[in-house]
mmCIF file with all atom_site columns, C-alpha atoms in Angstrom:
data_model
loop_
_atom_site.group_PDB
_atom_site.id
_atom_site.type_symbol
_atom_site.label_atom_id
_atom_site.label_alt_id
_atom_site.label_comp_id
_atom_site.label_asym_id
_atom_site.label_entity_id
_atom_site.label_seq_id
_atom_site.pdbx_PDB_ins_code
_atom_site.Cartn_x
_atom_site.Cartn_y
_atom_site.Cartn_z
_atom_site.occupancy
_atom_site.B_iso_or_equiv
_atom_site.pdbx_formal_charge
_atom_site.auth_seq_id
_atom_site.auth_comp_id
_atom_site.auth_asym_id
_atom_site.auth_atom_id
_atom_site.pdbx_PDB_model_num
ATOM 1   C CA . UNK A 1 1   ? -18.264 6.477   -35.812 1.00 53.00 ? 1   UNK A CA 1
ATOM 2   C CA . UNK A 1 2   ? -21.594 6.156   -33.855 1.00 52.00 ? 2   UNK A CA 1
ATOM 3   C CA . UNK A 1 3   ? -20.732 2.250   -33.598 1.00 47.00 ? 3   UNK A CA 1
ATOM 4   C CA . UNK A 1 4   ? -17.022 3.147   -32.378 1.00 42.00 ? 4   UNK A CA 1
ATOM 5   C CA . UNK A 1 5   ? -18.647 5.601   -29.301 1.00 42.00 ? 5   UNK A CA 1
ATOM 6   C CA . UNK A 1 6   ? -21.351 2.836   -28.880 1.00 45.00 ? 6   UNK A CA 1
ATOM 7   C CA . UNK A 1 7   ? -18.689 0.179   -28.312 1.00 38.00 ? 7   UNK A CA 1
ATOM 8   C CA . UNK A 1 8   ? -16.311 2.446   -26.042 1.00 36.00 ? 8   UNK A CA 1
ATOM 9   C CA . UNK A 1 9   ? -19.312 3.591   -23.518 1.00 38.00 ? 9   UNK A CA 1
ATOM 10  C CA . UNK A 1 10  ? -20.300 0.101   -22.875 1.00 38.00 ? 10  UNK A CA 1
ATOM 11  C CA . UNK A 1 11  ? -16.960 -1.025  -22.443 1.00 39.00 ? 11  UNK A CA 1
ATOM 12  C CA . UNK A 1 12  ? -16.750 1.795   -20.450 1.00 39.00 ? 12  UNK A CA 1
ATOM 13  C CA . UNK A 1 13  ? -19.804 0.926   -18.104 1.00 38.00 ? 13  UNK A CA 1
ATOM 14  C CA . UNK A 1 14  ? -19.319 -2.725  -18.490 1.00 42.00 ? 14  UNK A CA 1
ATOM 15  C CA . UNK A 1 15  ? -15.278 -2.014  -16.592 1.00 41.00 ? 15  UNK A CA 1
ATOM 16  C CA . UNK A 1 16  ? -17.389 -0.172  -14.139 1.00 42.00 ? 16  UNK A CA 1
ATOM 17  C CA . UNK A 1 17  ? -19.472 -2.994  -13.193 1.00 40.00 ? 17  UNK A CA 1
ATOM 18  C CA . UNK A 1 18  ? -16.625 -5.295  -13.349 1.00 41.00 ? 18  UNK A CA 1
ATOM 19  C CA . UNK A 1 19  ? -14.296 -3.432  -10.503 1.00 41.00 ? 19  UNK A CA 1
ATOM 20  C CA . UNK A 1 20  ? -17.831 -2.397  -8.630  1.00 42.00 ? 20  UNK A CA 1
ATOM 21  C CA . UNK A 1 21  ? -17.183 -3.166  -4.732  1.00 41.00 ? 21  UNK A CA 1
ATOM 22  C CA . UNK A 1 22  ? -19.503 -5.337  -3.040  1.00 40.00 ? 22  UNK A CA 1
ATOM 23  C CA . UNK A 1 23  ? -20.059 -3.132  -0.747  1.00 50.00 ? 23  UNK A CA 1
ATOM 24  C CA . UNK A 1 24  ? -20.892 -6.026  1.901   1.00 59.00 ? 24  UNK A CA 1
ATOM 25  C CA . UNK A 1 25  ? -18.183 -5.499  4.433   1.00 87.00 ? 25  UNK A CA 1
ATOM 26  C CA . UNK A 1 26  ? -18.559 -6.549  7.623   1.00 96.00 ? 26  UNK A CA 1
ATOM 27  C CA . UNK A 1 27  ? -19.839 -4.172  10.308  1.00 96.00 ? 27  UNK A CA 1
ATOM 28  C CA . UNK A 1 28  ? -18.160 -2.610  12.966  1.00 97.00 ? 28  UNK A CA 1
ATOM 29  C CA . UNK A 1 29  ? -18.151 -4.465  16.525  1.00 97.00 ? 29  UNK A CA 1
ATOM 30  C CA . UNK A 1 30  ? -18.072 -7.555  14.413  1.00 96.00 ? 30  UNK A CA 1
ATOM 31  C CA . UNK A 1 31  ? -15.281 -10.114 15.550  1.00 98.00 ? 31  UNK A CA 1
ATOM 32  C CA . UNK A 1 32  ? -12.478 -9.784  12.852  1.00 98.00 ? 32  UNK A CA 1
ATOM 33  C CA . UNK A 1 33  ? -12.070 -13.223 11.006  1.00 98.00 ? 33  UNK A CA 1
ATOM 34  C CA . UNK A 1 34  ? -8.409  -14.279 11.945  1.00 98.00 ? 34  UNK A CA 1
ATOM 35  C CA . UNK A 1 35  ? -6.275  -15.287 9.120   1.00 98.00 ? 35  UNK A CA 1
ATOM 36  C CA . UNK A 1 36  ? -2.401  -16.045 8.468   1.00 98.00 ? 36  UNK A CA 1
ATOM 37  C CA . UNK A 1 37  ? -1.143  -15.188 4.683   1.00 98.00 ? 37  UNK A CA 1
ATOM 38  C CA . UNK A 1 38  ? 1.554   -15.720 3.511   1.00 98.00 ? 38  UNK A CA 1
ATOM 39  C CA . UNK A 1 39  ? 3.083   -12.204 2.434   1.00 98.00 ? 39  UNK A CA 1
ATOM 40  C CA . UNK A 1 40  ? 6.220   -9.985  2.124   1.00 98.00 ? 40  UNK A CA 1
ATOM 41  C CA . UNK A 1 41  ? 7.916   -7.231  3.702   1.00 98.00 ? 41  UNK A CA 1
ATOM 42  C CA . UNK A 1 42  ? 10.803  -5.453  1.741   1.00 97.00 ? 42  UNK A CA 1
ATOM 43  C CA . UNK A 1 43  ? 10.548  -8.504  -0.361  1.00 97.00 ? 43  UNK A CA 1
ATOM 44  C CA . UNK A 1 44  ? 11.166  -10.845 1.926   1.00 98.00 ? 44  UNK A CA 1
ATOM 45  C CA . UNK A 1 45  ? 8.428   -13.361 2.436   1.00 98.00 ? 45  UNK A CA 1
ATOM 46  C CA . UNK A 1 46  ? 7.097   -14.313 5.870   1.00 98.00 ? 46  UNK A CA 1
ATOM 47  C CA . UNK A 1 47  ? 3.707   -15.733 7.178   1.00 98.00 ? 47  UNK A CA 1
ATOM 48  C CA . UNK A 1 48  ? 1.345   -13.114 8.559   1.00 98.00 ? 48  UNK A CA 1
ATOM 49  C CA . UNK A 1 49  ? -0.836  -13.826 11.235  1.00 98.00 ? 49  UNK A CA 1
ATOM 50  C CA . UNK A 1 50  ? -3.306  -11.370 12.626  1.00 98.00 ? 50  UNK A CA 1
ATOM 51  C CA . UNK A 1 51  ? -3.746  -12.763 15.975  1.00 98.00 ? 51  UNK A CA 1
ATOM 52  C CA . UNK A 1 52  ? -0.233  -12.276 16.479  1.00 98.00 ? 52  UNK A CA 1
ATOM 53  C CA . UNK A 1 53  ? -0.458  -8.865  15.437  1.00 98.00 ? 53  UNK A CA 1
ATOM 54  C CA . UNK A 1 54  ? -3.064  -7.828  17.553  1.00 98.00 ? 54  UNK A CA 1
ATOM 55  C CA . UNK A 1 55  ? -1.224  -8.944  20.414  1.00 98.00 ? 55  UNK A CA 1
ATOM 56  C CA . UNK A 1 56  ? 1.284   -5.742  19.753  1.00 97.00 ? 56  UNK A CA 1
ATOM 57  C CA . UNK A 1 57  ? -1.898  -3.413  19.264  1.00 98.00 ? 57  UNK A CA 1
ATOM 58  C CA . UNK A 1 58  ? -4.817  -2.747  16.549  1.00 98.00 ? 58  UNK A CA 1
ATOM 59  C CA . UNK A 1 59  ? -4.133  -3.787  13.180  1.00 98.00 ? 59  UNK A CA 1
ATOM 60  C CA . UNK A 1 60  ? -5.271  -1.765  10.092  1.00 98.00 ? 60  UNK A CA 1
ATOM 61  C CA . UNK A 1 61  ? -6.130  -4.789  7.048   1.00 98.00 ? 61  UNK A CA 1
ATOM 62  C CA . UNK A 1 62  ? -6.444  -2.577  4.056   1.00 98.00 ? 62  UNK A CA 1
ATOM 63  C CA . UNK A 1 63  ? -7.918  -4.786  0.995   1.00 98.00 ? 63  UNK A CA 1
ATOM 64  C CA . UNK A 1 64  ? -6.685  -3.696  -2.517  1.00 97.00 ? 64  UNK A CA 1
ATOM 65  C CA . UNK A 1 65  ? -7.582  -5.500  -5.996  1.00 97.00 ? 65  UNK A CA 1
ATOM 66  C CA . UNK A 1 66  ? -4.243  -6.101  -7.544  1.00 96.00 ? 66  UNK A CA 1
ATOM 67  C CA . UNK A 1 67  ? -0.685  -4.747  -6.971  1.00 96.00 ? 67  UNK A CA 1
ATOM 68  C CA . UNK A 1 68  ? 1.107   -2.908  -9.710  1.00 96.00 ? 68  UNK A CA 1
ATOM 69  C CA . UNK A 1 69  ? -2.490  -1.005  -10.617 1.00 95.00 ? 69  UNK A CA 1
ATOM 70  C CA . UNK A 1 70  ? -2.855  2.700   -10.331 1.00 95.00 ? 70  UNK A CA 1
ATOM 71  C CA . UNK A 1 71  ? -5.118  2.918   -7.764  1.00 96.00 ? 71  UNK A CA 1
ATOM 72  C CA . UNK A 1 72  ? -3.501  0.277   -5.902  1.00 96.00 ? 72  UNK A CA 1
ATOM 73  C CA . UNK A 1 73  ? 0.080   1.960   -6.210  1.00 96.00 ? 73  UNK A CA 1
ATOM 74  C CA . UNK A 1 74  ? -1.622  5.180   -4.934  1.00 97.00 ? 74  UNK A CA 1
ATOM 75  C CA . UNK A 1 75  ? -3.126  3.515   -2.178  1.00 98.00 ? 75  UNK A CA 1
ATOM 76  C CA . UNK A 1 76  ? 0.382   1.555   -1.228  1.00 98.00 ? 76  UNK A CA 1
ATOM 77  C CA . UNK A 1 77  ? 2.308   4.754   -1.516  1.00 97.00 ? 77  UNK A CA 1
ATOM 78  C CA . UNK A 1 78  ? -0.179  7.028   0.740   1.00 98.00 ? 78  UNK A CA 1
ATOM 79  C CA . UNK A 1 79  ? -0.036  3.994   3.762   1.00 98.00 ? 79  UNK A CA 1
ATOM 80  C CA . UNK A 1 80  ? 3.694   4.099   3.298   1.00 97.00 ? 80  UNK A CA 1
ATOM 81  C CA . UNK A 1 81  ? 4.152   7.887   4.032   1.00 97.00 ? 81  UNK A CA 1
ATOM 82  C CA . UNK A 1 82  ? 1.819   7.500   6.713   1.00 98.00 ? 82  UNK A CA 1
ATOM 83  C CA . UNK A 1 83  ? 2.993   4.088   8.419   1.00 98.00 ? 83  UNK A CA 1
ATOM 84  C CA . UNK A 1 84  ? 5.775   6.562   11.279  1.00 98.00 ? 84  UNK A CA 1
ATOM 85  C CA . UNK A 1 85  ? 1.794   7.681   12.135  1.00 98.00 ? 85  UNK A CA 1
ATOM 86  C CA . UNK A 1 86  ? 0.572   4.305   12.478  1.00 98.00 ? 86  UNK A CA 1
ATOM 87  C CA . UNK A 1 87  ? 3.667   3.052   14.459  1.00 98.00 ? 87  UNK A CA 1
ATOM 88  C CA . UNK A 1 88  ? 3.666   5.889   16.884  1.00 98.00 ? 88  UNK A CA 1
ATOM 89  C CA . UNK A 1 89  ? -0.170  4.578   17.815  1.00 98.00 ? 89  UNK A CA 1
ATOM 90  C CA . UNK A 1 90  ? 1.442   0.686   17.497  1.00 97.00 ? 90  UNK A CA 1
ATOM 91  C CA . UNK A 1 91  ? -0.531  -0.112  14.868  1.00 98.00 ? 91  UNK A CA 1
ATOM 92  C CA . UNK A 1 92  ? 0.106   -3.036  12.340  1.00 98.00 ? 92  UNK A CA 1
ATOM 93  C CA . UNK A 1 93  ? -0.850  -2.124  8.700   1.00 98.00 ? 93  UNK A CA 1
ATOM 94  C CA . UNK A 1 94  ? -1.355  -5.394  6.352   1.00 98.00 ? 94  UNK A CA 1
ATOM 95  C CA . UNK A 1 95  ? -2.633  -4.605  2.822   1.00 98.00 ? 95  UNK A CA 1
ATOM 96  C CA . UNK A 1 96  ? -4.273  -7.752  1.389   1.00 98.00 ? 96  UNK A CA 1
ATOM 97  C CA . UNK A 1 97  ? -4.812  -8.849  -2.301  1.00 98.00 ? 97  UNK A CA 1
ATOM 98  C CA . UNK A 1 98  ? -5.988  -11.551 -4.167  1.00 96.00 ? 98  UNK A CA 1
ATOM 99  C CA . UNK A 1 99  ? -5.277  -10.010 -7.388  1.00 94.00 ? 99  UNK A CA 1
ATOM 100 C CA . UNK A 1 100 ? -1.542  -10.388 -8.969  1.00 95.00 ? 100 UNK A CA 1
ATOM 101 C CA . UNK A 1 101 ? -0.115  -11.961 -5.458  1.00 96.00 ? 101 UNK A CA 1
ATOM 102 C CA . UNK A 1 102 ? 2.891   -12.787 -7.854  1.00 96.00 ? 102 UNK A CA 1
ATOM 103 C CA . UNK A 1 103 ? 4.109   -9.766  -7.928  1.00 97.00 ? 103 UNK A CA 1
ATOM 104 C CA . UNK A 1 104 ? 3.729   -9.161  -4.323  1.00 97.00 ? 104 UNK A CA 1
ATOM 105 C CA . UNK A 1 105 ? 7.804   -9.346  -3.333  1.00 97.00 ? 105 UNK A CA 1
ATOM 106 C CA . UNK A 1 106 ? 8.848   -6.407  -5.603  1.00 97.00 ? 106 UNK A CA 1
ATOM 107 C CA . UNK A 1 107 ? 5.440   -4.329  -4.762  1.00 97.00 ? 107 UNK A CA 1
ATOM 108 C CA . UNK A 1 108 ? 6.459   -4.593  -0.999  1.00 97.00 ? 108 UNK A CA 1
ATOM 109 C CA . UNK A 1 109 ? 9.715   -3.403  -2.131  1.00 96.00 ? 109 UNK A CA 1
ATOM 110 C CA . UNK A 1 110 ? 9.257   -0.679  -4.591  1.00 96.00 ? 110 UNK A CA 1
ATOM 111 C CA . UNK A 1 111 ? 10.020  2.699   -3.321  1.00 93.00 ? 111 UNK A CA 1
ATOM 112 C CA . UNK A 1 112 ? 7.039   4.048   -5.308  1.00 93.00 ? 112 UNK A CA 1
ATOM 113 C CA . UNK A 1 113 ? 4.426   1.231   -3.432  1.00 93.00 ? 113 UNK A CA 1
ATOM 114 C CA . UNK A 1 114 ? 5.086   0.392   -0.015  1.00 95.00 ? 114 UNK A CA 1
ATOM 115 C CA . UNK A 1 115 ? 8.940   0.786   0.313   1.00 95.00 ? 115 UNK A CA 1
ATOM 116 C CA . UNK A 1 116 ? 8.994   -1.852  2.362   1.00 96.00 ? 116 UNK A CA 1
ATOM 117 C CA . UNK A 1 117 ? 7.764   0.018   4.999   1.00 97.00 ? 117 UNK A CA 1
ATOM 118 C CA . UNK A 1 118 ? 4.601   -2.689  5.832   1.00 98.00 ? 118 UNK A CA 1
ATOM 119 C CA . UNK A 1 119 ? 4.021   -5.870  4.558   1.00 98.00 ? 119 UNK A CA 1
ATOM 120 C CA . UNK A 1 120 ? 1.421   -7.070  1.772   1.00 98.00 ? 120 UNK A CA 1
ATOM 121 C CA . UNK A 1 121 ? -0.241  -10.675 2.234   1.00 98.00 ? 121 UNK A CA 1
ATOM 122 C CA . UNK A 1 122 ? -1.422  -12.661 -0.557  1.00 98.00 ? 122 UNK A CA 1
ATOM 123 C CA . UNK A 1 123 ? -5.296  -13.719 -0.792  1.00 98.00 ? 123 UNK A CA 1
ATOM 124 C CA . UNK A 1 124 ? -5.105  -16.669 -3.189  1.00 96.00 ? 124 UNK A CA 1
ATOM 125 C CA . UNK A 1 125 ? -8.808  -17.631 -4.438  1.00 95.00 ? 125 UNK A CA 1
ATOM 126 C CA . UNK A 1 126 ? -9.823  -14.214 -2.340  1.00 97.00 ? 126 UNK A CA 1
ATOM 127 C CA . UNK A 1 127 ? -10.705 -16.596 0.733   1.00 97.00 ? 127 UNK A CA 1
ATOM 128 C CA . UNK A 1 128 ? -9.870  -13.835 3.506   1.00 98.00 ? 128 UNK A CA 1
ATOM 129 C CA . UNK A 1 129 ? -11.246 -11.307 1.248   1.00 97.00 ? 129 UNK A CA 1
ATOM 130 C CA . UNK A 1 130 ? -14.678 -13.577 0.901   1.00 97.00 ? 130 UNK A CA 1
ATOM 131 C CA . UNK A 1 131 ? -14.335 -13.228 4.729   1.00 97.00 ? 131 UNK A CA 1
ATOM 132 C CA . UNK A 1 132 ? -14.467 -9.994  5.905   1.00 97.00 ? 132 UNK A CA 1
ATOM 133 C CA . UNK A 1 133 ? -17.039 -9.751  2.509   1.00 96.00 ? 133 UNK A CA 1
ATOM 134 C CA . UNK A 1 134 ? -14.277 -7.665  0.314   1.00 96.00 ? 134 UNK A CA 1
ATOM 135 C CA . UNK A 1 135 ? -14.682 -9.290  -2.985  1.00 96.00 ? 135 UNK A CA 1
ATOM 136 C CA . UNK A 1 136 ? -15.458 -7.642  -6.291  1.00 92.00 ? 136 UNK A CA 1
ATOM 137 C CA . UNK A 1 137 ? -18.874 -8.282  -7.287  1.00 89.00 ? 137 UNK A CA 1
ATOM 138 C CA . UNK A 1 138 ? -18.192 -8.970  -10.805 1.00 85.00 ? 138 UNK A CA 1
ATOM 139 C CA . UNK A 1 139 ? -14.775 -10.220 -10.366 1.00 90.00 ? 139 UNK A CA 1
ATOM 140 C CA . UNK A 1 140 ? -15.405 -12.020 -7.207  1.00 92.00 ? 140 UNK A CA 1
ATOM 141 C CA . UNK A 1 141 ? -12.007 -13.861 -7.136  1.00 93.00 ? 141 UNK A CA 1
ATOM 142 C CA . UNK A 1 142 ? -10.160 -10.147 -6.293  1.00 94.00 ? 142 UNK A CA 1
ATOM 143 C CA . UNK A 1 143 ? -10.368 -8.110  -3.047  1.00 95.00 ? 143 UNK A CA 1
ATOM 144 C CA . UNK A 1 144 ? -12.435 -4.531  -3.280  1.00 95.00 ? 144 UNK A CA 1
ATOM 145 C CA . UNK A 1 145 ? -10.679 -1.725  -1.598  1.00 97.00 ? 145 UNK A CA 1
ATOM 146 C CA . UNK A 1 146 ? -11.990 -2.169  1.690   1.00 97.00 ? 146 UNK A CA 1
ATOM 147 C CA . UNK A 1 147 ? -10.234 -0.851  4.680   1.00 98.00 ? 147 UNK A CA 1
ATOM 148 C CA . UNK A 1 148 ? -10.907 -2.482  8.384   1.00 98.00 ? 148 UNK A CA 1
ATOM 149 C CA . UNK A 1 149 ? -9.227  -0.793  11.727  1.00 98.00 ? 149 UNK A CA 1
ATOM 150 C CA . UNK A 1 150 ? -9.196  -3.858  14.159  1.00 98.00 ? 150 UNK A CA 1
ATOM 151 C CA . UNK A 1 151 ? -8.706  -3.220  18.066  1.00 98.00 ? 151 UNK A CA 1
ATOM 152 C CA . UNK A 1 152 ? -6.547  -5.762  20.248  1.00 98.00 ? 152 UNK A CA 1
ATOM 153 C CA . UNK A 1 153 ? -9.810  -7.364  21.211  1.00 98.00 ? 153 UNK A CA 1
ATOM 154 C CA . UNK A 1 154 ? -10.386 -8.645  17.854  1.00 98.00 ? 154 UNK A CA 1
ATOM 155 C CA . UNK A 1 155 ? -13.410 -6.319  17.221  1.00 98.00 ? 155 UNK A CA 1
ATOM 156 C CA . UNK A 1 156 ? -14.069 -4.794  14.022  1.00 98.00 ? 156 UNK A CA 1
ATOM 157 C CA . UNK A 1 157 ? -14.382 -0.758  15.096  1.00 98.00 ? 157 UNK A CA 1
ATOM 158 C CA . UNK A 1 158 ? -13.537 0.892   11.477  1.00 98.00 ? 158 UNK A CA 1
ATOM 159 C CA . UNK A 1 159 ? -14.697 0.112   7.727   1.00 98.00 ? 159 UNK A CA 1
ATOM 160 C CA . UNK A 1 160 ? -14.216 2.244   5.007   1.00 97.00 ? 160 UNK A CA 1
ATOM 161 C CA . UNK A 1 161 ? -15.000 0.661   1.383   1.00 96.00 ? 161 UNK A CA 1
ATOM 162 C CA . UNK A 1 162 ? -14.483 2.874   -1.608  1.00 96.00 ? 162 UNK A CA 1
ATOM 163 C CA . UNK A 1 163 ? -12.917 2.057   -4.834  1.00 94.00 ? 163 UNK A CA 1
ATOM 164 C CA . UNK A 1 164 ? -10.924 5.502   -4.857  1.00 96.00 ? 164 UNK A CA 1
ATOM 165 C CA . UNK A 1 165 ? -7.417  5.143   -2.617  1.00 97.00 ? 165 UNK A CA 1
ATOM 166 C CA . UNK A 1 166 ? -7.513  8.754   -2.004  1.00 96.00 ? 166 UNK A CA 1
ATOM 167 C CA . UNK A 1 167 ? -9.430  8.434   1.969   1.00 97.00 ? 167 UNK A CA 1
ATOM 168 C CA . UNK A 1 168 ? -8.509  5.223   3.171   1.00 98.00 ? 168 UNK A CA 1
ATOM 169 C CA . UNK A 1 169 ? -5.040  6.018   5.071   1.00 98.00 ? 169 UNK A CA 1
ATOM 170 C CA . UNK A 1 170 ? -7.146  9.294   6.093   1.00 98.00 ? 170 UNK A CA 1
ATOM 171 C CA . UNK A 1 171 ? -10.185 7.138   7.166   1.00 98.00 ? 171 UNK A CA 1
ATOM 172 C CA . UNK A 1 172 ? -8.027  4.296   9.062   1.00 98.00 ? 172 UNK A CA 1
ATOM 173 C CA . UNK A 1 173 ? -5.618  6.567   10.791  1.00 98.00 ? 173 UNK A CA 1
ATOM 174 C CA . UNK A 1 174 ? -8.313  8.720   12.557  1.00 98.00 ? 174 UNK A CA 1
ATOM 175 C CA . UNK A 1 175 ? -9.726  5.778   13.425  1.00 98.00 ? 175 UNK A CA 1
ATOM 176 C CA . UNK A 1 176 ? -6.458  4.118   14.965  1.00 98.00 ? 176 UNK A CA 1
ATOM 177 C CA . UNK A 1 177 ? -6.226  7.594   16.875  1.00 98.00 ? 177 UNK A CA 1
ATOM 178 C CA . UNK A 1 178 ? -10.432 7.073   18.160  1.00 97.00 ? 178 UNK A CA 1
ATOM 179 C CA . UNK A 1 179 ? -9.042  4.245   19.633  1.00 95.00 ? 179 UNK A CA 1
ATOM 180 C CA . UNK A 1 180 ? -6.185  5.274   21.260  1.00 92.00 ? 180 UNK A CA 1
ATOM 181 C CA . UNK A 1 181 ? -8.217  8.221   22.769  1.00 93.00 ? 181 UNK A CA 1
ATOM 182 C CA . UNK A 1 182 ? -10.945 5.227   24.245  1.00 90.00 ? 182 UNK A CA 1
ATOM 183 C CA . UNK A 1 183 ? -7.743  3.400   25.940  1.00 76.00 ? 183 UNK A CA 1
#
């Protein structure tokens, strides 16, 4: 029995360590890397390029591990009852993952995930994730869940990087509304 609760605590610590953030990201007034990804809104797929994007007004790229995971449903689910927010500020909302990208279509379609309200991008090899410094540090071929608010300039003027979904829409939308107050 002692061997048993032996062997589940350090599986237990060693999962911890495994989905540990980096806790790297890149600092705010940095210049945002630019990127295109290929992704999928409502299932359909489509190339996503930020530069475009921030030519219609900031651009909110939320980094998740893997699609179809709890927190990562709870995170895709929160953004999509908040995106009418985002859009009323004309903000862009991209989540981006390196982790399951073949499951992408249906998690951009999935009532319970995004709804197809905002598109996810695939990360393949976590290069954009590597980055903007969003990688796992055990598992450094996912994204961490790290959030970035990006103005129209390009600059970096919001990070938020915690492994719990719960804050992030929270964190990113008062952030998009900081910069709609500065003009």
């Amino acid at each position: 029995m002692k061997s048993l609760l032996k062997f589940a605590a350090l599986s237990l610590v060693g999962t911890a360590i495994l989905t540990s953030p980096a806790f790297a990201a890149l600092k705010e007034g940095t210049q945002a890397p630019e990127f295109t990804a290929p992704a999928y809104l409502a299932g359909q797929p489509f190339t996503f390029d930020l530069a475009d994007a921030l030519k219609k007004g900031p651009v909110v790229v939320y980094f998740f591990p893997a699609a179809h995971t709890s927190g990562c449903n709870i995170e895709a689910h929160l953004f999509s009852q908040a995106i009418d927010q985002f859009k009323a500020l004309h903000a862009t909302v991209i989540g981006v993952t390196a982790g399951h990208t073949s499951e992408l279509a249906d998690f951009s379609k999935e009532t319970e995930h995004c709804g197809g309200k905002f598109p996810v991008a695939a990360d393949e090899g976590a290069k954009i994730a590597k980055e903007y410094d969003a990688t796992l540090t055990l598992k450094p071929d996912w994204s961490d869940r790290t959030s970035y608010v990006i103005a129209p300039s390009g600059k970096i003027t919001h990070v938020y990087s915690s492994l719990s979904p719960t804050k992030h829409v929270q964190e990113t939308l008062d952030a998009v509304k900081a910069l709609e107050k500065q003009g």
